[in-house]
CSV table of C-alpha atoms and ligand atoms in Angstrom, one decimal:
chain,number,residue,atom,x,y,z
A,1463,MET,CA,0.0,0.0,0.0
A,1464,SER,CA,1.3,3.4,-0.9
A,1465,ASN,CA,1.3,6.2,1.7
A,1466,LYS,CA,0.0,9.4,0.2
A,1467,LEU,CA,0.8,12.9,1.6
A,1468,ALA,CA,-1.0,16.1,0.6
A,1469,VAL,CA,1.1,19.3,1.0
A,1470,ILE,CA,-0.6,22.7,1.0
A,1471,GLY,CA,1.8,25.3,-0.6
A,1472,ALA,CA,3.8,24.5,-3.7
A,1473,GLY,CA,6.4,27.2,-3.3
A,1474,GLY,CA,10.1,27.0,-2.4
A,1475,HIS,CA,9.3,25.9,1.2
A,1476,GLY,CA,6.8,23.3,-0.1
A,1477,LYS,CA,9.5,21.8,-2.3
A,1478,VAL,CA,11.8,21.2,0.7
A,1479,VAL,CA,8.9,19.8,2.8
A,1480,ALA,CA,8.0,17.3,0.0
A,1481,GLU,CA,11.7,16.2,-0.3
A,1482,VAL,CA,12.1,15.8,3.4
A,1483,ALA,CA,8.9,13.7,3.5
A,1484,ILE,CA,10.1,11.4,0.7
A,1485,LEU,CA,13.5,11.0,2.2
A,1486,GLY,CA,12.0,10.2,5.6
A,1487,GLY,CA,11.1,6.9,4.0
A,1488,PHE,CA,7.4,6.7,5.0
A,1489,TRP,CA,5.7,8.7,2.3
A,1490,ASP,CA,5.6,7.2,-1.2
A,1491,GLU,CA,3.6,9.8,-3.0
A,1492,VAL,CA,3.4,13.6,-2.5
A,1493,VAL,CA,0.8,15.9,-4.2
A,1494,PHE,CA,0.5,19.7,-3.8
A,1495,PHE,CA,-2.5,21.8,-3.3
A,1496,ASP,CA,-2.0,25.6,-3.7
A,1497,ASP,CA,-4.5,28.5,-3.9
A,1498,ALA,CA,-2.6,29.8,-7.0
A,1499,TYR,CA,-3.7,26.6,-8.8
A,1500,PRO,CA,-3.7,26.3,-11.9
A,1501,LYS,CA,-1.1,29.1,-12.3
A,1502,VAL,CA,1.6,27.3,-10.2
A,1503,SER,CA,3.9,24.4,-10.8
A,1504,GLY,CA,5.1,22.0,-8.1
A,1505,GLY,CA,8.1,21.0,-10.2
A,1506,ARG,CA,8.8,17.3,-9.3
A,1507,TRP,CA,5.5,16.8,-7.6
A,1508,PRO,CA,2.1,17.5,-9.2
A,1509,VAL,CA,-0.1,20.4,-8.1
A,1510,VAL,CA,-3.7,19.1,-8.3
A,1511,GLY,CA,-5.9,21.8,-7.0
A,1512,SER,CA,-6.5,24.6,-4.5
A,1513,SER,CA,-6.6,24.1,-0.7
A,1514,GLU,CA,-10.4,24.2,-0.9
A,1515,ARG,CA,-10.2,21.1,-3.2
A,1516,LEU,CA,-8.1,19.3,-0.6
A,1517,PHE,CA,-10.7,19.9,2.1
A,1518,GLU,CA,-13.3,18.1,-0.1
A,1519,GLN,CA,-11.1,15.0,-0.3
A,1520,LEU,CA,-9.2,14.8,3.0
A,1521,GLU,CA,-10.0,11.1,3.5
A,1522,ALA,CA,-8.1,10.3,0.3
A,1523,PHE,CA,-4.8,11.1,2.1
A,1524,ASP,CA,-2.8,9.3,4.8
A,1525,GLY,CA,-1.3,12.6,5.9
A,1526,VAL,CA,-1.6,16.3,5.3
A,1527,ILE,CA,0.8,19.2,6.1
A,1528,VAL,CA,0.9,22.9,5.4
A,1529,ALA,CA,4.1,24.2,3.7
A,1530,ILE,CA,3.4,28.0,3.7
A,1531,GLY,CA,6.2,30.2,4.9
A,1532,ASN,CA,3.9,32.9,6.5
A,1533,ASN,CA,3.6,31.8,10.1
A,1534,GLN,CA,0.0,33.1,10.6
A,1535,LEU,CA,-1.3,31.5,7.4
A,1536,ARG,CA,0.5,28.2,8.0
A,1537,LEU,CA,-1.0,28.0,11.5
A,1538,ASN,CA,-4.5,29.0,10.5
A,1539,LYS,CA,-4.6,26.4,7.7
A,1540,THR,CA,-3.2,23.7,10.0
A,1541,MET,CA,-5.9,24.4,12.6
A,1542,GLN,CA,-8.5,24.3,9.8
A,1543,LEU,CA,-7.2,20.9,8.7
A,1544,LEU,CA,-7.3,19.6,12.2
A,1545,SER,CA,-10.9,20.8,12.7
A,1546,ALA,CA,-11.9,19.2,9.4
A,1547,GLY,CA,-10.5,15.9,10.6
A,1548,GLY,CA,-7.3,16.0,8.4
A,1549,LYS,CA,-4.5,13.7,9.5
A,1550,VAL,CA,-1.9,16.5,10.1
A,1551,VAL,CA,1.6,15.0,10.3
A,1552,SER,CA,5.1,16.2,11.0
A,1553,VAL,CA,8.1,15.5,8.8
A,1554,VAL,CA,11.7,15.2,9.9
A,1555,HIS,CA,14.7,14.9,7.6
A,1556,PRO,CA,16.8,11.8,8.3
A,1557,SER,CA,19.9,13.9,8.9
A,1558,ALA,CA,18.2,15.9,11.7
A,1559,VAL,CA,19.2,14.9,15.2
A,1560,VAL,CA,16.2,14.9,17.5
A,1561,SER,CA,16.4,13.9,21.1
A,1562,PRO,CA,14.0,11.1,22.1
A,1563,TYR,CA,13.1,13.4,25.0
A,1564,ALA,CA,12.1,16.3,22.8
A,1565,GLN,CA,8.4,16.8,21.8
A,1566,ILE,CA,7.4,17.9,18.4
A,1567,ASP,CA,3.8,18.7,17.7
A,1568,LEU,CA,1.7,18.1,14.6
A,1569,GLY,CA,2.3,20.0,11.4
A,1570,THR,CA,6.0,20.8,12.2
A,1571,VAL,CA,8.9,20.3,9.8
A,1572,VAL,CA,12.5,19.6,10.8
A,1573,PHE,CA,14.9,20.2,8.0
A,1574,PRO,CA,18.4,18.7,7.1
A,1575,GLY,CA,21.0,19.0,9.8
A,1576,ALA,CA,18.8,20.5,12.5
A,1577,ILE,CA,19.4,19.5,16.1
A,1578,ILE,CA,16.8,19.4,18.8
A,1579,ASN,CA,18.0,18.5,22.2
A,1580,ALA,CA,16.6,16.9,25.3
A,1581,ASP,CA,13.3,18.2,26.7
A,1582,ALA,CA,12.8,20.8,24.0
A,1583,VAL,CA,9.1,21.3,23.2
A,1584,ILE,CA,8.1,22.4,19.7
A,1585,GLY,CA,4.6,23.5,19.1
A,1586,LEU,CA,2.0,23.0,16.3
A,1587,ALA,CA,3.0,23.9,12.7
A,1588,CYS,CA,6.6,25.2,13.4
A,1589,ILE,CA,9.5,25.2,10.9
A,1590,ILE,CA,12.9,24.2,12.2
A,1591,ASN,CA,14.9,25.1,9.2
A,1592,THR,CA,18.2,23.8,7.8
A,1593,ALA,CA,20.9,23.3,10.5
A,1594,ALA,CA,19.0,25.2,13.2
A,1595,VAL,CA,19.9,24.3,16.8
A,1596,ILE,CA,17.2,24.1,19.4
A,1597,GLU,CA,19.0,23.5,22.7
A,1598,HIS,CA,17.7,21.6,25.8
A,1599,ASP,CA,14.5,22.7,27.5
A,1600,CYS,CA,13.6,25.3,24.8
A,1601,LEU,CA,9.9,25.9,24.4
A,1602,LEU,CA,8.5,27.0,21.0
A,1603,HIS,CA,4.9,27.9,20.8
A,1604,GLU,CA,2.7,27.3,17.7
A,1605,GLY,CA,3.6,28.7,14.3
A,1606,VAL,CA,7.2,29.6,15.0
A,1607,HIS,CA,9.9,29.6,12.3
A,1608,ILE,CA,13.5,29.1,13.2
A,1609,SER,CA,15.6,29.9,10.1
A,1610,PRO,CA,18.7,28.2,8.8
A,1611,HIS,CA,21.6,28.1,11.2
A,1612,ALA,CA,19.8,29.9,14.0
A,1613,THR,CA,20.8,28.8,17.5
A,1614,LEU,CA,18.5,28.8,20.5
A,1615,SER,CA,20.4,28.4,23.7
A,1616,GLY,CA,19.0,26.4,26.5
A,1617,GLN,CA,15.6,27.3,28.0
A,1618,THR,CA,14.8,29.9,25.3
A,1619,VAL,CA,11.1,30.5,25.0
A,1620,VAL,CA,9.6,31.7,21.7
A,1621,GLY,CA,6.0,32.9,21.5
A,1622,ALA,CA,3.5,32.0,18.9
A,1623,ARG,CA,4.1,32.9,15.2
A,1624,SER,CA,7.6,34.5,15.8
A,1625,TRP,CA,10.2,34.3,13.1
A,1626,LEU,CA,13.9,34.1,14.0
A,1627,GLY,CA,16.1,34.9,11.1
A,1628,ALA,CA,19.0,33.0,9.6
A,1629,ALA,CA,22.0,32.6,11.9
A,1630,SER,CA,20.4,34.5,14.7
A,1631,VAL,CA,21.3,33.5,18.3
A,1632,THR,CA,19.5,33.6,21.6
A,1633,LYS,CA,21.2,33.6,24.9
A,1634,GLU,CA,20.0,31.0,27.4
A,1635,LEU,CA,16.9,31.7,29.4
A,1636,VAL,CA,15.7,34.5,27.0
A,1637,THR,CA,12.0,34.8,26.2
A,1638,VAL,CA,11.0,36.1,22.7
A,1639,GLY,CA,7.4,37.2,22.6
A,1640,SER,CA,4.7,36.4,20.1
A,1641,ASP,CA,4.7,37.7,16.5
A,1642,VAL,CA,8.3,38.9,16.9
A,1643,ILE,CA,10.7,39.1,14.0
A,1644,VAL,CA,14.4,38.6,14.8
A,1645,GLY,CA,16.6,39.7,11.9
A,1646,ALA,CA,19.2,37.6,10.3
A,1647,GLY,CA,22.4,37.4,12.4
A,1648,ALA,CA,20.9,39.1,15.4
A,1649,VAL,CA,22.1,38.1,18.9
A,1650,VAL,CA,19.3,38.2,21.4
A,1651,VAL,CA,20.8,38.7,24.9
A,1652,LYS,CA,17.7,40.1,26.6
A,1653,SER,CA,14.0,39.1,26.4
A,1654,LEU,CA,12.0,40.7,23.6
A,1655,PRO,CA,8.3,41.7,24.0
A,1656,SER,CA,5.6,40.6,21.6
A,1657,GLY,CA,5.1,42.3,18.3
A,1658,VAL,CA,8.6,43.8,17.7
A,1659,THR,CA,11.3,43.4,15.0
A,1660,ALA,CA,14.8,43.3,16.5
A,1661,VAL,CA,18.2,43.3,14.7
A,1662,GLY,CA,21.9,43.5,15.4
A,1663,ASN,CA,24.3,42.3,18.1
A,1664,PRO,CA,23.1,42.9,20.7
A,1665,ALA,CA,19.6,42.8,19.3
A,1666,ARG,CA,17.8,46.2,19.4
A,1667,VAL,CA,14.2,46.9,18.6
A,1668,LEU,CA,13.9,48.2,15.0
A,1669,VAL,CA,10.1,48.2,14.8
A,1670,ASN,CA,7.4,48.1,17.4
A,1671,ARG,CA,4.1,47.0,15.8
B,661,ACO,C1,15.2,28.9,3.8
B,661,ACO,C2,15.1,30.4,4.0
B,661,ACO,O1,15.6,31.2,3.2
B,661,ACO,S1,14.4,30.9,5.5
B,661,ACO,C3,14.5,32.7,5.4
B,661,ACO,C4,15.7,33.3,6.1
B,661,ACO,N1,15.7,34.8,5.9
B,661,ACO,C5,16.1,35.6,6.9
B,661,ACO,O2,16.6,35.2,7.9
B,661,ACO,C6,15.8,37.1,6.7
B,661,ACO,C7,15.4,37.8,8.0
B,661,ACO,N2,15.0,39.1,7.6
B,661,ACO,C8,15.8,40.2,8.0
B,661,ACO,O3,16.8,40.1,8.6
B,661,ACO,C9,15.1,41.5,7.5
B,661,ACO,O4,16.2,42.4,7.1
B,661,ACO,C10,14.3,42.2,8.6
B,661,ACO,C11,12.9,41.4,8.6
B,661,ACO,C12,14.9,42.1,10.0
B,661,ACO,C13,14.0,43.6,8.3
B,661,ACO,O5,13.4,43.7,7.1
B,661,ACO,P1,12.7,45.2,6.7
B,661,ACO,O6,11.6,45.5,7.6
B,661,ACO,O7,12.4,45.1,5.2
B,661,ACO,O8,13.9,46.2,7.0
B,661,ACO,P2,14.8,47.0,6.0
B,661,ACO,O9,15.5,46.1,5.0
B,661,ACO,O10,14.0,48.2,5.4
B,661,ACO,O11,15.9,47.6,6.9
B,661,ACO,C14,15.6,48.6,7.9
B,661,ACO,C15,17.0,48.9,8.6
B,661,ACO,O12,17.4,47.8,9.4
B,661,ACO,C16,18.6,47.3,9.0
B,661,ACO,N3,18.6,45.8,9.0
B,661,ACO,C17,17.7,45.1,8.3
B,661,ACO,N4,17.9,43.8,8.6
B,661,ACO,C18,19.0,43.7,9.4
B,661,ACO,C19,19.7,42.7,10.0
B,661,ACO,N5,19.3,41.4,9.9
B,661,ACO,N6,20.7,43.0,10.9
B,661,ACO,C20,21.1,44.3,11.0
B,661,ACO,N7,20.4,45.4,10.5
B,661,ACO,C21,19.4,45.1,9.7
B,661,ACO,C22,18.8,47.9,7.5
B,661,ACO,O13,20.2,48.0,7.2
B,661,ACO,C23,18.1,49.2,7.7
B,661,ACO,O14,18.9,50.1,8.3
B,661,ACO,P3,19.0,51.6,7.9
B,661,ACO,O15,17.6,52.2,8.1
B,661,ACO,O16,20.1,52.2,8.8
B,661,ACO,O17,19.3,51.6,6.4
């Protein structure tokens, strides 16, 4: 029997999610649904309809996952899928190192070379991007994106829908609020409130939304 995965979002992020799913060994077939259908190509994998079309045929898939880069949209769609009875799954690249004592919630993706250490908790519909490091006892709420090569030191807390840019770093015990953007290369040495954009070393607030 072939295991069939539906992926919402056929863009660049979707392509990596599809590849990670196939390399994980469990999924035999991947098809995309994208609201830009039919004006979008999934490349190696077919785009077969809009996300509305997927909701009409959820039972035809052994798993579903949302591969939309925007944190709010990804989270909303994931929650809609769960409410509609979709079998939302997580995918983890075989080269990622995930502690058996870490928890990863549904709809989350873990990309090549990422490391998630003991007792880290990763919420619903998060992205742990290429080579990101999530140290022990970190807590990531739902819809978070940790970009490539970012490092979260031990016991960092990240609020819902926040985006930590590529190669950013948090000091241990720091709390990043909800809907925060941390710029690429930033070093977060003090906690950040919700709704800000912070950049630089040490990270300073650039925008307060
Ligand atoms: C697989 C993947 O590709 S995952 C995606 C990974 N992508 C990233 O990590 C990108 C993260 N994004 C950033 O770092 C962005 O620059 C943001 C979100 C912080 C800011 O973007 P914008 O709001 O468009 O800011 P904008 O580019 O107008 O810059 C505003 C000011 O901040 C400075 N700035 C912007 N980003 C940074 C940064 N990361 N570090 C230091 N300074 C920065 C700019 O130089 C500019 O300064 P100036 O006013 O003195 O000229």
